[in-house]
Amino acid sequence: MFKKLATIDRRYIYVIIAICIIIPLLTKIVLEIKVSPPVQSAYDSMEKLPTSSSVLFSIDYEPSAEPELQPMLLAILRHAFKKDLKVIVMCHWPLGFPLGQSALVQVAKEYNKEYGKDYVNIGYRPGTEAIMIGIGREIRDFFASDYAGVLLDSLPMMRAIHNYRDIGLLIGLEAGATGDFWVRLAGAQFGQKIVLGGTAVTTPDWYPYLQAGQIDGLIGGLKGAAEYEKLVESSGRGIVGMTAQSVAHIAIIVFILLGNIGYFAIRRK
Amino acid sequence: MKRAVPLTITFITGFLIIIGFFIPHDPIGGLQSTFLQWYAIIVGFTMVLGLMTLAKVHTRKILRREAGFGYSTVLIGAMITTLSVGFYSGVKYGIFETGTPFMWYYNNIFVPLSATMFSLLAFFITSAAYRAFRARNIDAALLLIAGALVMIGRVPVGDIIWSKFPDVAEWIMNIPQMAAKRGILIGIALGMIATSLRIILGIERTYLR
């Protein structure tokens, strides 16, 4: 019996995990979300910005990270538009561009925002680090036009925006190492205020930046997205997904316990 | 000469980029900006090069009927479809405008496929955790306990079971995890500085091969 506990067929594990995830997602049971200090700091950084300040969103993820980061993007965009901030969206990962565009169009519509006046999408340009340094001097050196080829100077909200000095907060939504570059280049060299949001896998890498004051907030994984949704009072995929994640985590812990019980029982024999 | 020219270019551009960090004003700042724009252009071309190489390698595989050529056929087919839909949408409706055939293709085919690949991790991680997280010794036991506490403390149900679980998870993330991470980060940063200096000064020349 103990041997069976220590050697459960992986197919049973897969089926149980699938059930643990699918049922909560279908039933849409919502659990109470507690906001953690890093997410609260991120929210406060945005909250402190004066009306009409500019916020630069960097979409540095692709569809593989969409389930975790898209709910985060939607929640932060809602916060930005609710506060009447000017939103600029750019991306360093070319395949992330349509995700940013879809979210921007969707949320701008909810808040009746106008393209060029309230928000702008400057799109993708290759050369991650070069662009980050280049924006410190003049954004037009790299983004002479927006994603559709419209010159930045012909977009009313962009006329007064030239470099990091004109950007109140940078929100980097990251699935890889681009967040590190933002901290090292935009943060260290130009003193840009930064909030990072990342997948649950990448977020632990940025805790040192948060503690050292190099970033102003940190939103980690689907949990971070759920916490932000709670703060902006806009329930989305983050909050619903947390129930599924709760059940899945418990299932993983139970499997680990079973494995260890089997392991120790066999070893004692 | 074959080596001297690229080494000189590397030295001058690398040196000017570093100086530009401390003196952002012209003429250094202007030169730095020009070099960075060149860099961005070169990166753009590498993407085209990558696309061409990918197409060439897989087309050759299909023509020679090499093992796994079926996957290559799917790849080339998907590449041609994506490019065709992208060009059609771009010309007719404008690049990346919502509601275009390209955005439909992206949202309904590419996003679900890509997200599914990443989501499979949930199954593999559970299976791997079940097999690998055995308290064979003190180190493994510590890793197991820390992992379990973070897992339970990072989800709402942890707070329901015991209100201190989130605080315990946050403490693990803020103290022991961060100490290890900071050590790794400092090591990486020192390694990067050393390697960059070796490249700029021409000591490290493997990139010329």
PDB file of C-alpha atoms in Angstrom, chain A residues 3-11 13-15 17-18 21 31-34 36-38 62-68 94-99 101-102 105 124 126-131 133-134 137 141-142 147-148 180-181 184-185 188-190 199 201 203-212 220-221 223 227 242-243 245-253 255-256 258-260 263-264 267, chain B residues 17 20-22 24-33 35-45 47 94-98 102-103 106-107 110-112 114-131 133-137 144 147-161 163-164 166-167 170 173-175 177-179 181-182 185 188-189 192:
ATOM      1  CA  LYS A   3       4.637   1.522  -2.232  1.00  0.00           C
ATOM      2  CA  LYS A   4       1.548   2.587  -4.179  1.00  0.00           C
ATOM      3  CA  LEU A   5       1.546   5.918  -2.330  1.00  0.00           C
ATOM      4  CA  ALA A   6       5.151   6.511  -3.334  1.00  0.00           C
ATOM      5  CA  THR A   7       4.598   5.578  -6.972  1.00  0.00           C
ATOM      6  CA  ILE A   8       1.261   7.003  -8.083  1.00  0.00           C
ATOM      7  CA  ASP A   9       0.921   6.879 -11.877  1.00  0.00           C
ATOM      8  CA  ARG A  10       1.416  10.358 -13.320  1.00  0.00           C
ATOM      9  CA  ARG A  11      -1.768  10.012 -15.391  1.00  0.00           C
ATOM     10  CA  ILE A  13      -2.017  13.086 -11.037  1.00  0.00           C
ATOM     11  CA  TYR A  14      -2.794  14.825 -14.337  1.00  0.00           C
ATOM     12  CA  VAL A  15      -6.505  13.928 -14.136  1.00  0.00           C
ATOM     13  CA  ILE A  17      -5.057  18.413 -11.292  1.00  0.00           C
ATOM     14  CA  ALA A  18      -7.288  18.949 -14.340  1.00  0.00           C
ATOM     15  CA  ILE A  21      -8.573  23.492 -12.008  1.00  0.00           C
ATOM     16  CA  LEU A  31     -12.569  33.450  -2.333  1.00  0.00           C
ATOM     17  CA  GLU A  32     -11.651  36.503  -0.261  1.00  0.00           C
ATOM     18  CA  ILE A  33      -8.439  38.060  -1.588  1.00  0.00           C
ATOM     19  CA  LYS A  34      -5.949  39.629   0.830  1.00  0.00           C
ATOM     20  CA  SER A  36      -0.073  41.919  -0.122  1.00  0.00           C
ATOM     21  CA  PRO A  37       2.287  44.885   0.602  1.00  0.00           C
ATOM     22  CA  PRO A  38       4.121  44.759  -2.799  1.00  0.00           C
ATOM     23  CA  GLU A  62       3.667  36.926 -25.280  1.00  0.00           C
ATOM     24  CA  PRO A  63       0.501  34.798 -25.370  1.00  0.00           C
ATOM     25  CA  SER A  64       2.137  32.041 -23.291  1.00  0.00           C
ATOM     26  CA  ALA A  65       1.962  34.376 -20.279  1.00  0.00           C
ATOM     27  CA  GLU A  66      -1.425  35.829 -21.262  1.00  0.00           C
ATOM     28  CA  PRO A  67      -3.447  33.958 -18.592  1.00  0.00           C
ATOM     29  CA  GLU A  68      -1.377  35.576 -15.833  1.00  0.00           C
ATOM     30  CA  PRO A  94       6.688  41.705 -30.829  1.00  0.00           C
ATOM     31  CA  LEU A  95       4.101  38.992 -30.260  1.00  0.00           C
ATOM     32  CA  GLY A  96       2.824  40.823 -27.188  1.00  0.00           C
ATOM     33  CA  PHE A  97       1.774  43.849 -29.199  1.00  0.00           C
ATOM     34  CA  PRO A  98      -1.721  42.590 -30.164  1.00  0.00           C
ATOM     35  CA  LEU A  99      -2.383  41.735 -26.497  1.00  0.00           C
ATOM     36  CA  GLN A 101      -3.649  46.726 -28.290  1.00  0.00           C
ATOM     37  CA  SER A 102      -6.698  44.556 -27.507  1.00  0.00           C
ATOM     38  CA  VAL A 105      -9.023  49.323 -27.005  1.00  0.00           C
ATOM     39  CA  TYR A 124       7.170  47.633 -31.096  1.00  0.00           C
ATOM     40  CA  PRO A 126      13.647  46.064 -31.971  1.00  0.00           C
ATOM     41  CA  GLY A 127      16.643  46.706 -29.693  1.00  0.00           C
ATOM     42  CA  THR A 128      15.366  46.433 -26.123  1.00  0.00           C
ATOM     43  CA  GLU A 129      18.259  47.988 -24.144  1.00  0.00           C
ATOM     44  CA  ALA A 130      18.988  50.584 -26.839  1.00  0.00           C
ATOM     45  CA  ILE A 131      15.378  51.757 -26.740  1.00  0.00           C
ATOM     46  CA  ILE A 133      18.430  54.221 -22.989  1.00  0.00           C
ATOM     47  CA  GLY A 134      17.204  56.110 -26.049  1.00  0.00           C
ATOM     48  CA  ARG A 137      17.092  61.322 -24.383  1.00  0.00           C
ATOM     49  CA  ASP A 141      14.690  58.922 -31.762  1.00  0.00           C
ATOM     50  CA  PHE A 142      13.163  55.439 -31.752  1.00  0.00           C
ATOM     51  CA  TYR A 147       1.949  51.697 -34.281  1.00  0.00           C
ATOM     52  CA  ALA A 148      -0.091  52.823 -37.289  1.00  0.00           C
ATOM     53  CA  ASP A 180      15.826  43.738 -15.048  1.00  0.00           C
ATOM     54  CA  PHE A 181      16.797  45.955 -17.991  1.00  0.00           C
ATOM     55  CA  ARG A 184      19.175  48.895 -14.656  1.00  0.00           C
ATOM     56  CA  LEU A 185      18.663  51.366 -17.485  1.00  0.00           C
ATOM     57  CA  ALA A 188      19.316  53.519 -12.398  1.00  0.00           C
ATOM     58  CA  GLN A 189      20.353  55.881 -15.196  1.00  0.00           C
ATOM     59  CA  PHE A 190      17.350  58.175 -15.457  1.00  0.00           C
ATOM     60  CA  THR A 199       4.543  35.882 -13.933  1.00  0.00           C
ATOM     61  CA  VAL A 201       7.966  32.370 -11.972  1.00  0.00           C
ATOM     62  CA  THR A 203       8.529  37.759  -9.763  1.00  0.00           C
ATOM     63  CA  PRO A 204      10.836  36.341  -7.036  1.00  0.00           C
ATOM     64  CA  ASP A 205      13.798  37.725  -9.021  1.00  0.00           C
ATOM     65  CA  TRP A 206      12.601  41.277  -8.379  1.00  0.00           C
ATOM     66  CA  TYR A 207      12.060  41.224  -4.623  1.00  0.00           C
ATOM     67  CA  PRO A 208      15.597  42.624  -4.087  1.00  0.00           C
ATOM     68  CA  TYR A 209      14.730  45.614  -6.309  1.00  0.00           C
ATOM     69  CA  LEU A 210      11.594  46.280  -4.278  1.00  0.00           C
ATOM     70  CA  GLN A 211      13.368  46.131  -0.929  1.00  0.00           C
ATOM     71  CA  ALA A 212      16.194  48.364  -2.213  1.00  0.00           C
ATOM     72  CA  GLY A 220       3.305  38.850  -8.932  1.00  0.00           C
ATOM     73  CA  GLY A 221       1.441  36.327 -11.058  1.00  0.00           C
ATOM     74  CA  LYS A 223      -2.406  36.366  -7.392  1.00  0.00           C
ATOM     75  CA  GLU A 227      -5.153  41.651  -5.673  1.00  0.00           C
ATOM     76  CA  MET A 242      -7.386  32.292  -7.621  1.00  0.00           C
ATOM     77  CA  THR A 243      -9.930  29.684  -6.494  1.00  0.00           C
ATOM     78  CA  GLN A 245      -5.071  28.036  -8.077  1.00  0.00           C
ATOM     79  CA  SER A 246      -5.950  27.517  -4.379  1.00  0.00           C
ATOM     80  CA  VAL A 247      -7.407  24.072  -5.038  1.00  0.00           C
ATOM     81  CA  ALA A 248      -4.491  23.130  -7.314  1.00  0.00           C
ATOM     82  CA  HIS A 249      -1.931  24.202  -4.692  1.00  0.00           C
ATOM     83  CA  ILE A 250      -3.672  22.137  -2.039  1.00  0.00           C
ATOM     84  CA  ALA A 251      -3.698  19.153  -4.408  1.00  0.00           C
ATOM     85  CA  ILE A 252       0.054  19.562  -5.008  1.00  0.00           C
ATOM     86  CA  ILE A 253       0.731  19.711  -1.248  1.00  0.00           C
ATOM     87  CA  PHE A 255       0.529  14.759  -3.410  1.00  0.00           C
ATOM     88  CA  ILE A 256       3.834  15.813  -1.832  1.00  0.00           C
ATOM     89  CA  LEU A 258       1.444  11.233   0.114  1.00  0.00           C
ATOM     90  CA  GLY A 259       4.752  10.803  -1.671  1.00  0.00           C
ATOM     91  CA  ASN A 260       6.665  11.403   1.560  1.00  0.00           C
ATOM     92  CA  TYR A 263       8.786   7.130   0.941  1.00  0.00           C
ATOM     93  CA  PHE A 264       9.321   6.992   4.728  1.00  0.00           C
ATOM     94  CA  ARG A 267      12.493   3.253   4.023  1.00  0.00           C
TER      95      ARG A 267
ATOM     96  CA  ILE B  17      28.231  53.896 -24.518  1.00  0.00           C
ATOM     97  CA  GLY B  20      27.424  58.288 -22.324  1.00  0.00           C
ATOM     98  CA  PHE B  21      26.032  56.809 -19.115  1.00  0.00           C
ATOM     99  CA  PHE B  22      27.935  59.446 -17.110  1.00  0.00           C
ATOM    100  CA  PRO B  24      24.597  62.274 -21.508  1.00  0.00           C
ATOM    101  CA  HIS B  25      25.238  65.701 -23.088  1.00  0.00           C
ATOM    102  CA  ASP B  26      26.393  66.319 -26.689  1.00  0.00           C
ATOM    103  CA  PRO B  27      28.589  65.334 -28.438  1.00  0.00           C
ATOM    104  CA  ILE B  28      28.858  62.099 -26.377  1.00  0.00           C
ATOM    105  CA  GLY B  29      25.092  61.807 -25.874  1.00  0.00           C
ATOM    106  CA  GLY B  30      24.416  62.381 -29.573  1.00  0.00           C
ATOM    107  CA  LEU B  31      26.959  59.771 -30.618  1.00  0.00           C
ATOM    108  CA  GLN B  32      25.575  57.310 -28.093  1.00  0.00           C
ATOM    109  CA  SER B  33      22.086  57.868 -29.466  1.00  0.00           C
ATOM    110  CA  PHE B  35      25.037  54.037 -32.038  1.00  0.00           C
ATOM    111  CA  LEU B  36      21.929  52.844 -30.224  1.00  0.00           C
ATOM    112  CA  GLN B  37      19.806  53.512 -33.308  1.00  0.00           C
ATOM    113  CA  TRP B  38      22.244  51.499 -35.415  1.00  0.00           C
ATOM    114  CA  TYR B  39      22.026  48.724 -32.853  1.00  0.00           C
ATOM    115  CA  ALA B  40      18.214  48.717 -33.098  1.00  0.00           C
ATOM    116  CA  ILE B  41      18.409  48.550 -36.916  1.00  0.00           C
ATOM    117  CA  ILE B  42      20.844  45.614 -36.761  1.00  0.00           C
ATOM    118  CA  VAL B  43      18.554  43.799 -34.285  1.00  0.00           C
ATOM    119  CA  GLY B  44      15.681  44.325 -36.753  1.00  0.00           C
ATOM    120  CA  PHE B  45      17.704  42.682 -39.521  1.00  0.00           C
ATOM    121  CA  MET B  47      14.933  38.978 -36.971  1.00  0.00           C
ATOM    122  CA  GLY B  94      -4.220  48.657 -41.120  1.00  0.00           C
ATOM    123  CA  ILE B  95      -1.675  46.762 -39.052  1.00  0.00           C
ATOM    124  CA  PHE B  96      -2.971  45.290 -35.771  1.00  0.00           C
ATOM    125  CA  GLU B  97      -6.319  47.062 -35.879  1.00  0.00           C
ATOM    126  CA  THR B  98      -8.864  45.137 -33.801  1.00  0.00           C
ATOM    127  CA  PHE B 102      -5.074  38.806 -38.460  1.00  0.00           C
ATOM    128  CA  MET B 103      -6.361  39.674 -34.967  1.00  0.00           C
ATOM    129  CA  TYR B 106      -3.986  35.718 -33.389  1.00  0.00           C
ATOM    130  CA  ASN B 107      -6.702  35.695 -30.685  1.00  0.00           C
ATOM    131  CA  PHE B 110      -2.120  31.609 -31.606  1.00  0.00           C
ATOM    132  CA  VAL B 111      -3.113  32.782 -28.099  1.00  0.00           C
ATOM    133  CA  PRO B 112      -4.933  29.546 -27.051  1.00  0.00           C
ATOM    134  CA  SER B 114       0.581  29.308 -26.832  1.00  0.00           C
ATOM    135  CA  ALA B 115      -1.235  29.600 -23.497  1.00  0.00           C
ATOM    136  CA  THR B 116      -1.968  25.866 -23.563  1.00  0.00           C
ATOM    137  CA  MET B 117       1.718  25.030 -23.974  1.00  0.00           C
ATOM    138  CA  PHE B 118       2.570  27.141 -20.930  1.00  0.00           C
ATOM    139  CA  SER B 119      -0.402  25.826 -18.937  1.00  0.00           C
ATOM    140  CA  LEU B 120       0.843  22.248 -19.352  1.00  0.00           C
ATOM    141  CA  LEU B 121       3.437  23.252 -16.764  1.00  0.00           C
ATOM    142  CA  ALA B 122       0.758  22.864 -14.075  1.00  0.00           C
ATOM    143  CA  PHE B 123       0.641  19.116 -14.779  1.00  0.00           C
ATOM    144  CA  PHE B 124       4.384  18.649 -15.107  1.00  0.00           C
ATOM    145  CA  ILE B 125       5.121  20.689 -11.970  1.00  0.00           C
ATOM    146  CA  THR B 126       2.652  18.651  -9.901  1.00  0.00           C
ATOM    147  CA  SER B 127       4.092  15.377 -11.150  1.00  0.00           C
ATOM    148  CA  ALA B 128       7.678  16.614 -10.645  1.00  0.00           C
ATOM    149  CA  ALA B 129       6.915  17.999  -7.154  1.00  0.00           C
ATOM    150  CA  TYR B 130       5.330  14.689  -6.148  1.00  0.00           C
ATOM    151  CA  ARG B 131       8.394  12.739  -7.293  1.00  0.00           C
ATOM    152  CA  PHE B 133       9.986  16.716  -3.084  1.00  0.00           C
ATOM    153  CA  ARG B 134      11.051  13.841  -0.801  1.00  0.00           C
ATOM    154  CA  ALA B 135      12.600  14.720   2.567  1.00  0.00           C
ATOM    155  CA  ARG B 136      15.704  12.627   1.899  1.00  0.00           C
ATOM    156  CA  ASN B 137      17.935  14.920   4.018  1.00  0.00           C
ATOM    157  CA  LEU B 144      10.074  21.046   0.781  1.00  0.00           C
ATOM    158  CA  GLY B 147       7.962  25.399  -0.948  1.00  0.00           C
ATOM    159  CA  ALA B 148       4.798  24.091   0.688  1.00  0.00           C
ATOM    160  CA  LEU B 149       4.482  27.159   2.950  1.00  0.00           C
ATOM    161  CA  VAL B 150       4.891  29.574   0.016  1.00  0.00           C
ATOM    162  CA  MET B 151       2.411  27.554  -2.059  1.00  0.00           C
ATOM    163  CA  ILE B 152      -0.244  27.631   0.646  1.00  0.00           C
ATOM    164  CA  GLY B 153       0.508  31.203   1.736  1.00  0.00           C
ATOM    165  CA  ARG B 154       0.262  32.621  -1.786  1.00  0.00           C
ATOM    166  CA  VAL B 155      -3.333  31.532  -2.371  1.00  0.00           C
ATOM    167  CA  PRO B 156      -6.508  32.817  -0.667  1.00  0.00           C
ATOM    168  CA  VAL B 157      -7.309  29.432   0.841  1.00  0.00           C
ATOM    169  CA  GLY B 158      -4.104  29.688   2.914  1.00  0.00           C
ATOM    170  CA  ASP B 159      -5.492  32.764   4.615  1.00  0.00           C
ATOM    171  CA  ILE B 160      -8.737  30.898   5.321  1.00  0.00           C
ATOM    172  CA  ILE B 161      -6.913  27.920   6.875  1.00  0.00           C
ATOM    173  CA  SER B 163      -4.462  33.877   8.786  1.00  0.00           C
ATOM    174  CA  LYS B 164      -0.678  33.829   9.358  1.00  0.00           C
ATOM    175  CA  PRO B 166       0.339  34.725   3.919  1.00  0.00           C
ATOM    176  CA  ASP B 167       2.693  36.467   6.385  1.00  0.00           C
ATOM    177  CA  GLU B 170       5.856  36.845   2.547  1.00  0.00           C
ATOM    178  CA  MET B 173      10.040  35.630   0.038  1.00  0.00           C
ATOM    179  CA  ASN B 174      11.447  38.722   1.784  1.00  0.00           C
ATOM    180  CA  ILE B 175      14.224  37.206   3.899  1.00  0.00           C
ATOM    181  CA  GLN B 177      14.630  33.871  -0.684  1.00  0.00           C
ATOM    182  CA  MET B 178      15.867  37.413  -1.130  1.00  0.00           C
ATOM    183  CA  ALA B 179      19.218  36.714   0.545  1.00  0.00           C
ATOM    184  CA  LYS B 181      18.577  35.934  -4.866  1.00  0.00           C
ATOM    185  CA  ARG B 182      20.673  38.964  -3.960  1.00  0.00           C
ATOM    186  CA  LEU B 185      22.282  38.873  -8.631  1.00  0.00           C
ATOM    187  CA  ILE B 188      25.728  37.800 -12.177  1.00  0.00           C
ATOM    188  CA  ALA B 189      26.370  41.568 -12.187  1.00  0.00           C
ATOM    189  CA  MET B 192      28.607  40.748 -16.628  1.00  0.00           C
TER     190      MET B 192
END
